[in-house]
PDB file of C-alpha atoms in Angstrom:
ATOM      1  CA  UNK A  13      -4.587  24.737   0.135  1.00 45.00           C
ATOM      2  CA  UNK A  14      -3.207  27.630  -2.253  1.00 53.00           C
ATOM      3  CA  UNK A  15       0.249  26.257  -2.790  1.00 71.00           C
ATOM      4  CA  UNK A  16       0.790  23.034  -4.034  1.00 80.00           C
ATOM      5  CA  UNK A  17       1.027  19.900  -2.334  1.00 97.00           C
ATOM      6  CA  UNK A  18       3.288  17.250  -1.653  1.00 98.00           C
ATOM      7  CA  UNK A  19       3.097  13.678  -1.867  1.00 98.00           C
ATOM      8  CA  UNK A  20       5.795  11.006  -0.528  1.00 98.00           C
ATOM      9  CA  UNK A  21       4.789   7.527  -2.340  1.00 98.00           C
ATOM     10  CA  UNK A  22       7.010   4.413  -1.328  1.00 98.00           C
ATOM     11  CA  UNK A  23       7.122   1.634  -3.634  1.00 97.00           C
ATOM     12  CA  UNK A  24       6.697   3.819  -6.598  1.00 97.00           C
ATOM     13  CA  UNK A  25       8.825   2.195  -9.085  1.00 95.00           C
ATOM     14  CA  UNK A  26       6.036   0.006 -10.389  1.00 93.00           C
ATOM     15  CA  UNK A  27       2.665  -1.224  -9.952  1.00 94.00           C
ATOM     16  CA  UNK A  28      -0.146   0.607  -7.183  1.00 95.00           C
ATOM     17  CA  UNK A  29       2.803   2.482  -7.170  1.00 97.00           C
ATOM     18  CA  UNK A  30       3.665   3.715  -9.836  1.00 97.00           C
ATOM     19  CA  UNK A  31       0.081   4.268 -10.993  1.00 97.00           C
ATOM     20  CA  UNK A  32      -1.258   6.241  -8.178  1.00 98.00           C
ATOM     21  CA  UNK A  33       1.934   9.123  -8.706  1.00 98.00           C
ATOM     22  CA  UNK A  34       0.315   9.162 -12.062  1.00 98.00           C
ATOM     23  CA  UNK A  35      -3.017   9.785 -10.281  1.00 98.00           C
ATOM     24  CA  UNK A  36      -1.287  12.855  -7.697  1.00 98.00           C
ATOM     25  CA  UNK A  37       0.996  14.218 -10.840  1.00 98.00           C
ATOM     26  CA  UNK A  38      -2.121  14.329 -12.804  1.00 98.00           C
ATOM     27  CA  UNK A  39      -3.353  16.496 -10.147  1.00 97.00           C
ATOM     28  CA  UNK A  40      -0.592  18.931  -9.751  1.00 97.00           C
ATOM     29  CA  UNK A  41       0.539  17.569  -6.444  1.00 98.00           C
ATOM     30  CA  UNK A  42       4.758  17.275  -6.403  1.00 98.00           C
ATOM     31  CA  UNK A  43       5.903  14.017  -5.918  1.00 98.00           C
ATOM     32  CA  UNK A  44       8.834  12.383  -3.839  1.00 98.00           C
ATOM     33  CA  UNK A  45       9.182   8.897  -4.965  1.00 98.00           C
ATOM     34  CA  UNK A  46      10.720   5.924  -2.926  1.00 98.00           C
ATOM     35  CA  UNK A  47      11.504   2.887  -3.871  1.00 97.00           C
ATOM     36  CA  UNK A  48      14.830   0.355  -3.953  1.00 95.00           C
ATOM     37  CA  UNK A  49      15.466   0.361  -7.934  1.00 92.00           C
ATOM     38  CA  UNK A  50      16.859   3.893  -8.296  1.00 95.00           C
ATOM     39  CA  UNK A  51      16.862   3.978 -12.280  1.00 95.00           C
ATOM     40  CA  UNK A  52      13.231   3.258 -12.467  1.00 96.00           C
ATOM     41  CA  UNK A  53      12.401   6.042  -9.945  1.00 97.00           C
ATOM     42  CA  UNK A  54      14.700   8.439 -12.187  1.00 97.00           C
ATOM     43  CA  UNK A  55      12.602   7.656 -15.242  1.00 97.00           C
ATOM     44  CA  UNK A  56       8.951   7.893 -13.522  1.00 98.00           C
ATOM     45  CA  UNK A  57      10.286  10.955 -12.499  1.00 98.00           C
ATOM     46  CA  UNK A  58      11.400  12.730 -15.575  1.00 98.00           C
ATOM     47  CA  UNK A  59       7.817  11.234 -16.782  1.00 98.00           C
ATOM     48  CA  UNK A  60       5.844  12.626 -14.643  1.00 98.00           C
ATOM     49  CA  UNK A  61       7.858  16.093 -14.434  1.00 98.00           C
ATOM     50  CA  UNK A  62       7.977  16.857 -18.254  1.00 98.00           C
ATOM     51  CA  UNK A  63       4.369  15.376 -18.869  1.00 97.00           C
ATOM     52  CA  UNK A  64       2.392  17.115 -15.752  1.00 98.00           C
ATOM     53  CA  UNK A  65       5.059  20.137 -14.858  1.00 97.00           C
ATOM     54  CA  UNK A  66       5.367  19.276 -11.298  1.00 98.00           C
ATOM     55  CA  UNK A  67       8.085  18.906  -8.809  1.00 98.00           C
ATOM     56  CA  UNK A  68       9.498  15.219  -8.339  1.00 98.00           C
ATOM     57  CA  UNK A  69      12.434  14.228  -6.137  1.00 98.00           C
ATOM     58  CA  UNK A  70      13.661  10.925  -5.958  1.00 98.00           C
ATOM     59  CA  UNK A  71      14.952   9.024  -2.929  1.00 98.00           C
ATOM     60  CA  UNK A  72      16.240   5.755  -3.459  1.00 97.00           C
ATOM     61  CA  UNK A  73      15.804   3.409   0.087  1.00 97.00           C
ATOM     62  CA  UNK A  74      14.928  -0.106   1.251  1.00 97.00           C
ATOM     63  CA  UNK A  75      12.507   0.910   3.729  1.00 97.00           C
ATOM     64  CA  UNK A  76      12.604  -2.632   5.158  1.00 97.00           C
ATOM     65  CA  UNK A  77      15.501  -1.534   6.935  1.00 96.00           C
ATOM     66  CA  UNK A  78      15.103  -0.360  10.644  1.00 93.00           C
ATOM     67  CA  UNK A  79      16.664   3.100  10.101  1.00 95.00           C
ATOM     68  CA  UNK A  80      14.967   3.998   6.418  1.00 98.00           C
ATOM     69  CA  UNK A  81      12.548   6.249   8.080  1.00 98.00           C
ATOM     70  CA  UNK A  82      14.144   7.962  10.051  1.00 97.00           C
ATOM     71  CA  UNK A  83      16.761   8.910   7.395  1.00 97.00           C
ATOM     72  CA  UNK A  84      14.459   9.625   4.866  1.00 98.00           C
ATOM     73  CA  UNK A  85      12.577  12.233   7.317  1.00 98.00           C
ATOM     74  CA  UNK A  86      15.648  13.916   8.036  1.00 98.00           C
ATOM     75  CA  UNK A  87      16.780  13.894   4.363  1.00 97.00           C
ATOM     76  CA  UNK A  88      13.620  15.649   3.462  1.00 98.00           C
ATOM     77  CA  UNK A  89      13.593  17.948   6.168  1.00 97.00           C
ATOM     78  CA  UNK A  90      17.168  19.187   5.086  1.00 97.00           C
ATOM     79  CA  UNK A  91      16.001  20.330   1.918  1.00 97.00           C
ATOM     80  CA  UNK A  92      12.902  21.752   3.303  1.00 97.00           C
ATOM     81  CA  UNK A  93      10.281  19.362   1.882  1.00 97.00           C
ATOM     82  CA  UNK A  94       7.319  18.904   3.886  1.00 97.00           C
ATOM     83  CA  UNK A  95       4.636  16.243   3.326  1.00 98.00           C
ATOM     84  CA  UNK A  96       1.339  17.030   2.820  1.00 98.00           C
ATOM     85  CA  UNK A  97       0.280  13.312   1.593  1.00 98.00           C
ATOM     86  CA  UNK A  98       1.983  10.121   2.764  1.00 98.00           C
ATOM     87  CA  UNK A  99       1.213   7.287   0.522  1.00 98.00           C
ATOM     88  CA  UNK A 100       2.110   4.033   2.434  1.00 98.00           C
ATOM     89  CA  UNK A 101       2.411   1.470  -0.553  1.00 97.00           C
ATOM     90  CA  UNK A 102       5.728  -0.395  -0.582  1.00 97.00           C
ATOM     91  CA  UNK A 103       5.247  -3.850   0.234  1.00 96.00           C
ATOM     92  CA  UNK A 104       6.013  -7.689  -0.601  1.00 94.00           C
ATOM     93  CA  UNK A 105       4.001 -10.508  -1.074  1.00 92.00           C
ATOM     94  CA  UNK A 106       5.299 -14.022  -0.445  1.00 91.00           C
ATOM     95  CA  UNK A 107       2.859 -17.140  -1.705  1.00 89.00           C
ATOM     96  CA  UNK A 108       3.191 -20.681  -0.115  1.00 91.00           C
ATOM     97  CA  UNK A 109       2.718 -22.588   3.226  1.00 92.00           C
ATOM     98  CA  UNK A 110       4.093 -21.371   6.190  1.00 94.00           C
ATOM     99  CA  UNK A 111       6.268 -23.691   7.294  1.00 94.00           C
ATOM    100  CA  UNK A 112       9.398 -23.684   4.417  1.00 92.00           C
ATOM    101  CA  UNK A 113       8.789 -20.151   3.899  1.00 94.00           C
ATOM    102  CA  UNK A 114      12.029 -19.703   5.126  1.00 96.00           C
ATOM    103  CA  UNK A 115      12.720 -16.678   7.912  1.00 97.00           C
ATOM    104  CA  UNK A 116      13.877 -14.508   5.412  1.00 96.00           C
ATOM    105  CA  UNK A 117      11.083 -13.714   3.674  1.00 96.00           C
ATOM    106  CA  UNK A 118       8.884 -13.926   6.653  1.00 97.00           C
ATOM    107  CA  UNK A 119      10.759 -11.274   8.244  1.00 97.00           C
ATOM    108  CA  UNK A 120      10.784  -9.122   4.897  1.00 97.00           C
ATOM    109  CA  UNK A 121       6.836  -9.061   4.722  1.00 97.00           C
ATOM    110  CA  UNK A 122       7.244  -8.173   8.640  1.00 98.00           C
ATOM    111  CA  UNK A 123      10.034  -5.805   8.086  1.00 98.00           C
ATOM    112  CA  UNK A 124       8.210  -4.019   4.893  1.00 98.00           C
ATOM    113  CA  UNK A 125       4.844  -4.499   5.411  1.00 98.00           C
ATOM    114  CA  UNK A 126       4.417  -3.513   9.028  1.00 98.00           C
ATOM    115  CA  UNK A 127       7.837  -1.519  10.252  1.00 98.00           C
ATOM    116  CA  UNK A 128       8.263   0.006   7.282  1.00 98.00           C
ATOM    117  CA  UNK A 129       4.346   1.340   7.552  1.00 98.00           C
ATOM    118  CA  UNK A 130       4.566   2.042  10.946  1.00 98.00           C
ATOM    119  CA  UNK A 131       8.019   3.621  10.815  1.00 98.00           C
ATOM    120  CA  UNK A 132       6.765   6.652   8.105  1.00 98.00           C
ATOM    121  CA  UNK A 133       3.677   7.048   9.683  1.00 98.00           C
ATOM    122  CA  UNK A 134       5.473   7.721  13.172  1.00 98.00           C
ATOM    123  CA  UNK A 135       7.930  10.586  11.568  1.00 98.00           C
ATOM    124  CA  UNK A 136       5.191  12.155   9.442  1.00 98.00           C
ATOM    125  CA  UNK A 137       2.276  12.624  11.185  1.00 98.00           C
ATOM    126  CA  UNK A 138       3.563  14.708  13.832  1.00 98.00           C
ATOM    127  CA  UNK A 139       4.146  17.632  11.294  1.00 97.00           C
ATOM    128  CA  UNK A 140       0.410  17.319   9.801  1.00 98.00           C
ATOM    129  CA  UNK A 141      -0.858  17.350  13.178  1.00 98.00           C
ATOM    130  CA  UNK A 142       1.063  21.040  13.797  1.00 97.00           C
ATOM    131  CA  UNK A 143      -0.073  21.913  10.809  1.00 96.00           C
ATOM    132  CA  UNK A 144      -3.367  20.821  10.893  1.00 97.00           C
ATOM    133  CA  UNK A 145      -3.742  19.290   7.411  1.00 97.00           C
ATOM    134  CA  UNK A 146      -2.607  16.387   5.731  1.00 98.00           C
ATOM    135  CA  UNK A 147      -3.702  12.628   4.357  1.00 98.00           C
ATOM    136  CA  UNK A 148      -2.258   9.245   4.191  1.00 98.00           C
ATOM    137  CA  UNK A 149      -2.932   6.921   2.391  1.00 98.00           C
ATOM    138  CA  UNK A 150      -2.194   3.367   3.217  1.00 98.00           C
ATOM    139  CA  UNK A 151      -2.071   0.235   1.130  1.00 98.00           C
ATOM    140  CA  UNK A 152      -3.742  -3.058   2.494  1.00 97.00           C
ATOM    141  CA  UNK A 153      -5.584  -5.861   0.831  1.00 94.00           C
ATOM    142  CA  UNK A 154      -8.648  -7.893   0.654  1.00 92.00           C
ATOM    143  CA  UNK A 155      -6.865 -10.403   2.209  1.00 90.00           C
ATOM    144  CA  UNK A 156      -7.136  -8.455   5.769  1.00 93.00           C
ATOM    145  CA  UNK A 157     -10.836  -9.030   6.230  1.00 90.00           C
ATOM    146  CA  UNK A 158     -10.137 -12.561   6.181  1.00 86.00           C
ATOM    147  CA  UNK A 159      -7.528 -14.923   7.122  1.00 84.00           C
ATOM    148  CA  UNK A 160      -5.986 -16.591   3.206  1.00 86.00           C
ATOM    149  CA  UNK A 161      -3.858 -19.846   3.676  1.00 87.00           C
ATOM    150  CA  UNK A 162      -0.619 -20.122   1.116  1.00 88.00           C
ATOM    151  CA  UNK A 163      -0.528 -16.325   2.280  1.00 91.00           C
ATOM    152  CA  UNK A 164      -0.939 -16.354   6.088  1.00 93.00           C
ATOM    153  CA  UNK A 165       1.816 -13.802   6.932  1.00 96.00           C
ATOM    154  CA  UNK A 166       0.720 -11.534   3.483  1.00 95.00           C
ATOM    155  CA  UNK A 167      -2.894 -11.407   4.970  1.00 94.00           C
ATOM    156  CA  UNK A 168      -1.762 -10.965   8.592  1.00 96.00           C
ATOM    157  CA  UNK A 169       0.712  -8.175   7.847  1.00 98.00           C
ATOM    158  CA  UNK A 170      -2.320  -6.505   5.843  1.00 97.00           C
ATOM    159  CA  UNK A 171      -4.754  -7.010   8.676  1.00 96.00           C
ATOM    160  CA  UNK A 172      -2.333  -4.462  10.894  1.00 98.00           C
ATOM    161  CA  UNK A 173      -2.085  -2.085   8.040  1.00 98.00           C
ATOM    162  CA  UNK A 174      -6.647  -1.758   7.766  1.00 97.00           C
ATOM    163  CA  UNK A 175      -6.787  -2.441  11.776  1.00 97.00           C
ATOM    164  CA  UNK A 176      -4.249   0.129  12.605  1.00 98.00           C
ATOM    165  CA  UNK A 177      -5.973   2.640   9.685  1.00 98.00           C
ATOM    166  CA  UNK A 178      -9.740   2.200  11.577  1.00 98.00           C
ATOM    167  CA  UNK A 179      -7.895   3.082  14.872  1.00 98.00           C
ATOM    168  CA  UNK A 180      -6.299   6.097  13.439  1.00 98.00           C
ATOM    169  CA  UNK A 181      -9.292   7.494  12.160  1.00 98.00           C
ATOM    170  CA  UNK A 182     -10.537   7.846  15.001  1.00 98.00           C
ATOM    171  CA  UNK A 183      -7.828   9.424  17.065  1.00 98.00           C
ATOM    172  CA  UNK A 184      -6.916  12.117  14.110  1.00 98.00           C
ATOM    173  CA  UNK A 185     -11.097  13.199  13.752  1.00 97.00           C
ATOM    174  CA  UNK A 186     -11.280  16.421  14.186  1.00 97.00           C
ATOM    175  CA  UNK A 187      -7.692  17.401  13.536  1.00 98.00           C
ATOM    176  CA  UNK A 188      -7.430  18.157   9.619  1.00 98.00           C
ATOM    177  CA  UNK A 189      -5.666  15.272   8.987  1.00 98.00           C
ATOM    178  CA  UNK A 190      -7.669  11.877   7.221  1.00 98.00           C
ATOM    179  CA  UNK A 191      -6.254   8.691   6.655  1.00 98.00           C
ATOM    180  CA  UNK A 192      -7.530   5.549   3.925  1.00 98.00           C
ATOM    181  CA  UNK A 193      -6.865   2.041   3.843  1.00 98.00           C
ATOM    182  CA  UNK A 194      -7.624   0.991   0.297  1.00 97.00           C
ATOM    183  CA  UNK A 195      -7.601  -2.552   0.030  1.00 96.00           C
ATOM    184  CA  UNK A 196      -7.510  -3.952  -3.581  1.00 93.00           C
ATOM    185  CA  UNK A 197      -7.839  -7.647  -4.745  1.00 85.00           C
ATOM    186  CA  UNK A 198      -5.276  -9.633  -6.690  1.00 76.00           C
ATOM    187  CA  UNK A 199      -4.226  -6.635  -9.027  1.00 64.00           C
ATOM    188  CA  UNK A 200      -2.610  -6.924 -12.357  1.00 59.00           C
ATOM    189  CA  UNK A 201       1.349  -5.812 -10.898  1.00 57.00           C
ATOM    190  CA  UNK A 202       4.576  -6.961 -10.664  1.00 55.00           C
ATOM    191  CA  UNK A 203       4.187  -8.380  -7.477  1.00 51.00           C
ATOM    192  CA  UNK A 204       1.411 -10.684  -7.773  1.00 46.00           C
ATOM    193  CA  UNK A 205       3.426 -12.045 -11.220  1.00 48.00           C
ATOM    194  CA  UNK A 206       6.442 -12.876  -9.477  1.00 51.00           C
ATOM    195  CA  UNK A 207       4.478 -14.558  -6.569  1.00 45.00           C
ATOM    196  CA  UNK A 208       3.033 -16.570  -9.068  1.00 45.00           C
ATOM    197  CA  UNK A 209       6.571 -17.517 -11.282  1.00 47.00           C
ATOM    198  CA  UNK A 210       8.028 -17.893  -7.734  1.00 53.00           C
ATOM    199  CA  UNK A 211       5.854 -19.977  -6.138  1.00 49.00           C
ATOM    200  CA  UNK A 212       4.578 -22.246  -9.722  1.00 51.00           C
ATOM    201  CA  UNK A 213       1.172 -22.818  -7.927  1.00 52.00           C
ATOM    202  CA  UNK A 214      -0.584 -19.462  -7.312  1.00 51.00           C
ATOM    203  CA  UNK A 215      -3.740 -19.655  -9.833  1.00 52.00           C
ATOM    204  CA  UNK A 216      -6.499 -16.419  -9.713  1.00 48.00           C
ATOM    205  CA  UNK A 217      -9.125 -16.551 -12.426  1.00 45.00           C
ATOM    206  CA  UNK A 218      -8.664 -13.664 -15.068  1.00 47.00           C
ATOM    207  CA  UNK A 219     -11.772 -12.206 -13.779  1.00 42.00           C
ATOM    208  CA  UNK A 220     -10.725 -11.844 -10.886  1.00 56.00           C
ATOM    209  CA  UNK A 221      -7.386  -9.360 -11.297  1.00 66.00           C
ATOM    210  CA  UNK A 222      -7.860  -6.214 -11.324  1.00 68.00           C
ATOM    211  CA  UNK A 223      -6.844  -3.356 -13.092  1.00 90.00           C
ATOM    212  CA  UNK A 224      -3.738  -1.279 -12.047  1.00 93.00           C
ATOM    213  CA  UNK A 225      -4.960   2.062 -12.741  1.00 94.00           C
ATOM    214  CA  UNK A 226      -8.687   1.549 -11.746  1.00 93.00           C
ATOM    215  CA  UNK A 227      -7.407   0.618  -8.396  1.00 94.00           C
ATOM    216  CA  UNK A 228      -5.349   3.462  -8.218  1.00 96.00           C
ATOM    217  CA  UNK A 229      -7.848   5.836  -9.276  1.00 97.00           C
ATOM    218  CA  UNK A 230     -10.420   4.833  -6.735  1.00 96.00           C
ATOM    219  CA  UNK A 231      -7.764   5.094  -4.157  1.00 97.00           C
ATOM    220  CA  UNK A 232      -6.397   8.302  -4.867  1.00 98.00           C
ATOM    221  CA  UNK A 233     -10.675   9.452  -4.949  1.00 98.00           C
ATOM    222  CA  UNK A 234     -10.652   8.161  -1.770  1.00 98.00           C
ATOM    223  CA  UNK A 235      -7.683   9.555   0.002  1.00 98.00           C
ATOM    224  CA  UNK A 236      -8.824  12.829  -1.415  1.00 98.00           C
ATOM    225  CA  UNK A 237     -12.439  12.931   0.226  1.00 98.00           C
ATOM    226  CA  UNK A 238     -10.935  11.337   3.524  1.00 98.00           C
ATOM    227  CA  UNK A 239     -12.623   8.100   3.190  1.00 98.00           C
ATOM    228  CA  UNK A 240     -11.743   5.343   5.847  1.00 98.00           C
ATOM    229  CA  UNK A 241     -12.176   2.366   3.872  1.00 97.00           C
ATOM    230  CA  UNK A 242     -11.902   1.713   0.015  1.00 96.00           C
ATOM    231  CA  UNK A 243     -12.601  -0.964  -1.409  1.00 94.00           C
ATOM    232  CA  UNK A 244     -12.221  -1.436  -5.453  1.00 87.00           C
ATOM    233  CA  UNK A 245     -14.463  -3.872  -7.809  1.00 70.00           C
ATOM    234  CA  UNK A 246     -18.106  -4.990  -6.555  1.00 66.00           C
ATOM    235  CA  UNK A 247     -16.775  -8.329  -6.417  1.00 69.00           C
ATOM    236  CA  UNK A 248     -13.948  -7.592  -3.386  1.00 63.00           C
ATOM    237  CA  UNK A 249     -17.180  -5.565  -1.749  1.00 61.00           C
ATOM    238  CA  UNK A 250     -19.153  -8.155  -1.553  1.00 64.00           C
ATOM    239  CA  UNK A 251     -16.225 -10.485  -0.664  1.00 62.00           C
ATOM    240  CA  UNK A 252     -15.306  -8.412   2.283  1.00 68.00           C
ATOM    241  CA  UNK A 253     -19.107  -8.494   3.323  1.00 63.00           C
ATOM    242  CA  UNK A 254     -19.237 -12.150   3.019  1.00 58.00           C
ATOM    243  CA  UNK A 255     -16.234 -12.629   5.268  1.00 63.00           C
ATOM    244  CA  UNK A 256     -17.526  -9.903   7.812  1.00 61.00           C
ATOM    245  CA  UNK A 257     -20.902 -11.620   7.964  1.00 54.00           C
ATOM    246  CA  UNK A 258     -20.383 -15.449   7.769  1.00 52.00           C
ATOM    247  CA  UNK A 259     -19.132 -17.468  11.070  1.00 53.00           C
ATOM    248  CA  UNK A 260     -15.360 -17.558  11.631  1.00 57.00           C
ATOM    249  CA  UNK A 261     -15.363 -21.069  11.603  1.00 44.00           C
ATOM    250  CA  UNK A 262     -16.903 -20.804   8.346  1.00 47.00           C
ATOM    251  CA  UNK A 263     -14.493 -18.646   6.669  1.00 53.00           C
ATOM    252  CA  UNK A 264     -11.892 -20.161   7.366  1.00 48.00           C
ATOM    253  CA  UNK A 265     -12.971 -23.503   6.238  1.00 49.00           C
ATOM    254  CA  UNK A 266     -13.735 -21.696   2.777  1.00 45.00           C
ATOM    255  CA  UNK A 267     -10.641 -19.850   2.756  1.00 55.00           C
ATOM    256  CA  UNK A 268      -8.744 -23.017   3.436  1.00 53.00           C
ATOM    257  CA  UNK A 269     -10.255 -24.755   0.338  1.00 49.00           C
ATOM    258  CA  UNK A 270     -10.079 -21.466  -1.338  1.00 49.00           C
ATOM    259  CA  UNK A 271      -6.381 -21.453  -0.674  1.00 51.00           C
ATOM    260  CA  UNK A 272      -5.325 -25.234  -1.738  1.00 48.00           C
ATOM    261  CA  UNK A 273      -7.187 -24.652  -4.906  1.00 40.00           C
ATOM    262  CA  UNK A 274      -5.347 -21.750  -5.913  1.00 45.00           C
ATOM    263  CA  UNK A 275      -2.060 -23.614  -4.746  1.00 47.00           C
ATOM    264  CA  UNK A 276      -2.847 -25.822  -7.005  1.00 46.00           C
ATOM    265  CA  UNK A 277      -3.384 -29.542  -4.135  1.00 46.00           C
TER     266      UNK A 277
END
């Protein structure tokens, strides 16, 4: 395209985040940036603007709430922003067992994770449809190929976001428009450090966490070519195989140890 593009990226204030508008600024694409914390968002922005001369708008919004997408479409569409490149990666993480999670969070994860998702998706692809161009990118996990006790609802929420991503790319082939699930493993963020303060069990091996802006980087690669599936780090590939090719019953007894070690029983 000769004019430049347009990305909306929720849960931009830190993080996946915040590292993959680095990754689109870098690029020339404008930015609009969503997230809760508004002064954060102000600061990434000015950031981002001064450093890479591009357009960023900020729009501060819980989109756990039922009517966030809807308001932020209209919002947009009032001062004639269009997206070109929806980047689906606000979301919550809650560690522990099930039962005692309390409904609050549960819902939150629900909420975020999955209405949220679904809600932008609904009010933006339409327009890249008519216009017959456009790319989303959503944020999963490793943790939807296989199901992770101490983070049952985590791992089921992110199961939707790579399930509903695989059916999507098949009903948009053809039209312009691609879509990519990337699906890191524990990454070096916010998030995953106040899981672990919260829930004074969650143990990963340093080895094992990723970097923030390698996992970005391969993402925004992969949005860009239209790939389905990206997966960062050879050792999340060849986890995903594992779980893909082993016997359920046999994942989830390893998961199931997996999970009380890192819980700390």
């Amino acid at each position: 395209m000769s004019q430049p593009q347009t990305a909306l990226i929720s849960g931009a204030s830190s993080g996946i985040g915040e590292a993959l508008a680095k990754e689109f600024a870098q690029a020339g694409t404008d930015l609009v940036l969503v997230a809760r914390t508004e002064p954060k968002l102000r600061q990434l922005a000015d950031q981002l603007a001064g450093d890479h001369g591009v357009n960023v708008w900020v729009e501060p919004l819980d989109l756990a709430r039922r009517s966030a997408a809807g308001s932020l479409f209209s919002r947009l569409g009032e001062q004639g922003i269009d997206i070109d490149i929806l980047v689906n990666n606000a979301g919550v993480l809650e560690h522990g067992p099930f039962v005692g999670m309390g409904s609050a969070n549960l819902q939150r994860m629900i909420d975020l994770n999955i209405s949220g998702l679904t809600g932008l998706l609904e009010r933006f692809l339409p327009a890249m449809l008519e216009r017959g161009y456009g790319k989303v990118l959503n944020v999963a996990s490793i943790a939807a190929f296989q199901p992770v006790p101490s983070l049952a609802t985590y791992a089921a929420t992110k199961a939707y976001v790579l399930s509903l991503t695989e059916s999507l790319s098949e009903e948009l082939r053809g039209s312009g428009v691609t879509i990519t699930a990337l699906c890191p493993g524990v990454t070096d963020t916010n998030m995953v450090s106040t899981a672990q303060q919260k829930s004074g069990g969650l143990k990963v091996p340093g080895f094992l966490i990723g970097n923030v802006d390698a996992v970005a980087r391969q993402g925004y690669q992969a949005c860009m070519k239209g790939e389905v599936i990206c997966v960062p780090g050879t050792l999340n590939q060849a986890a995903t195989l594992t779980s893909s090719s082993a016997p359920k019953w046999l994942t989830r007894r390893f998961s199931g140890l997996l999970g009380r070690w890192t819980s700390g029983d």
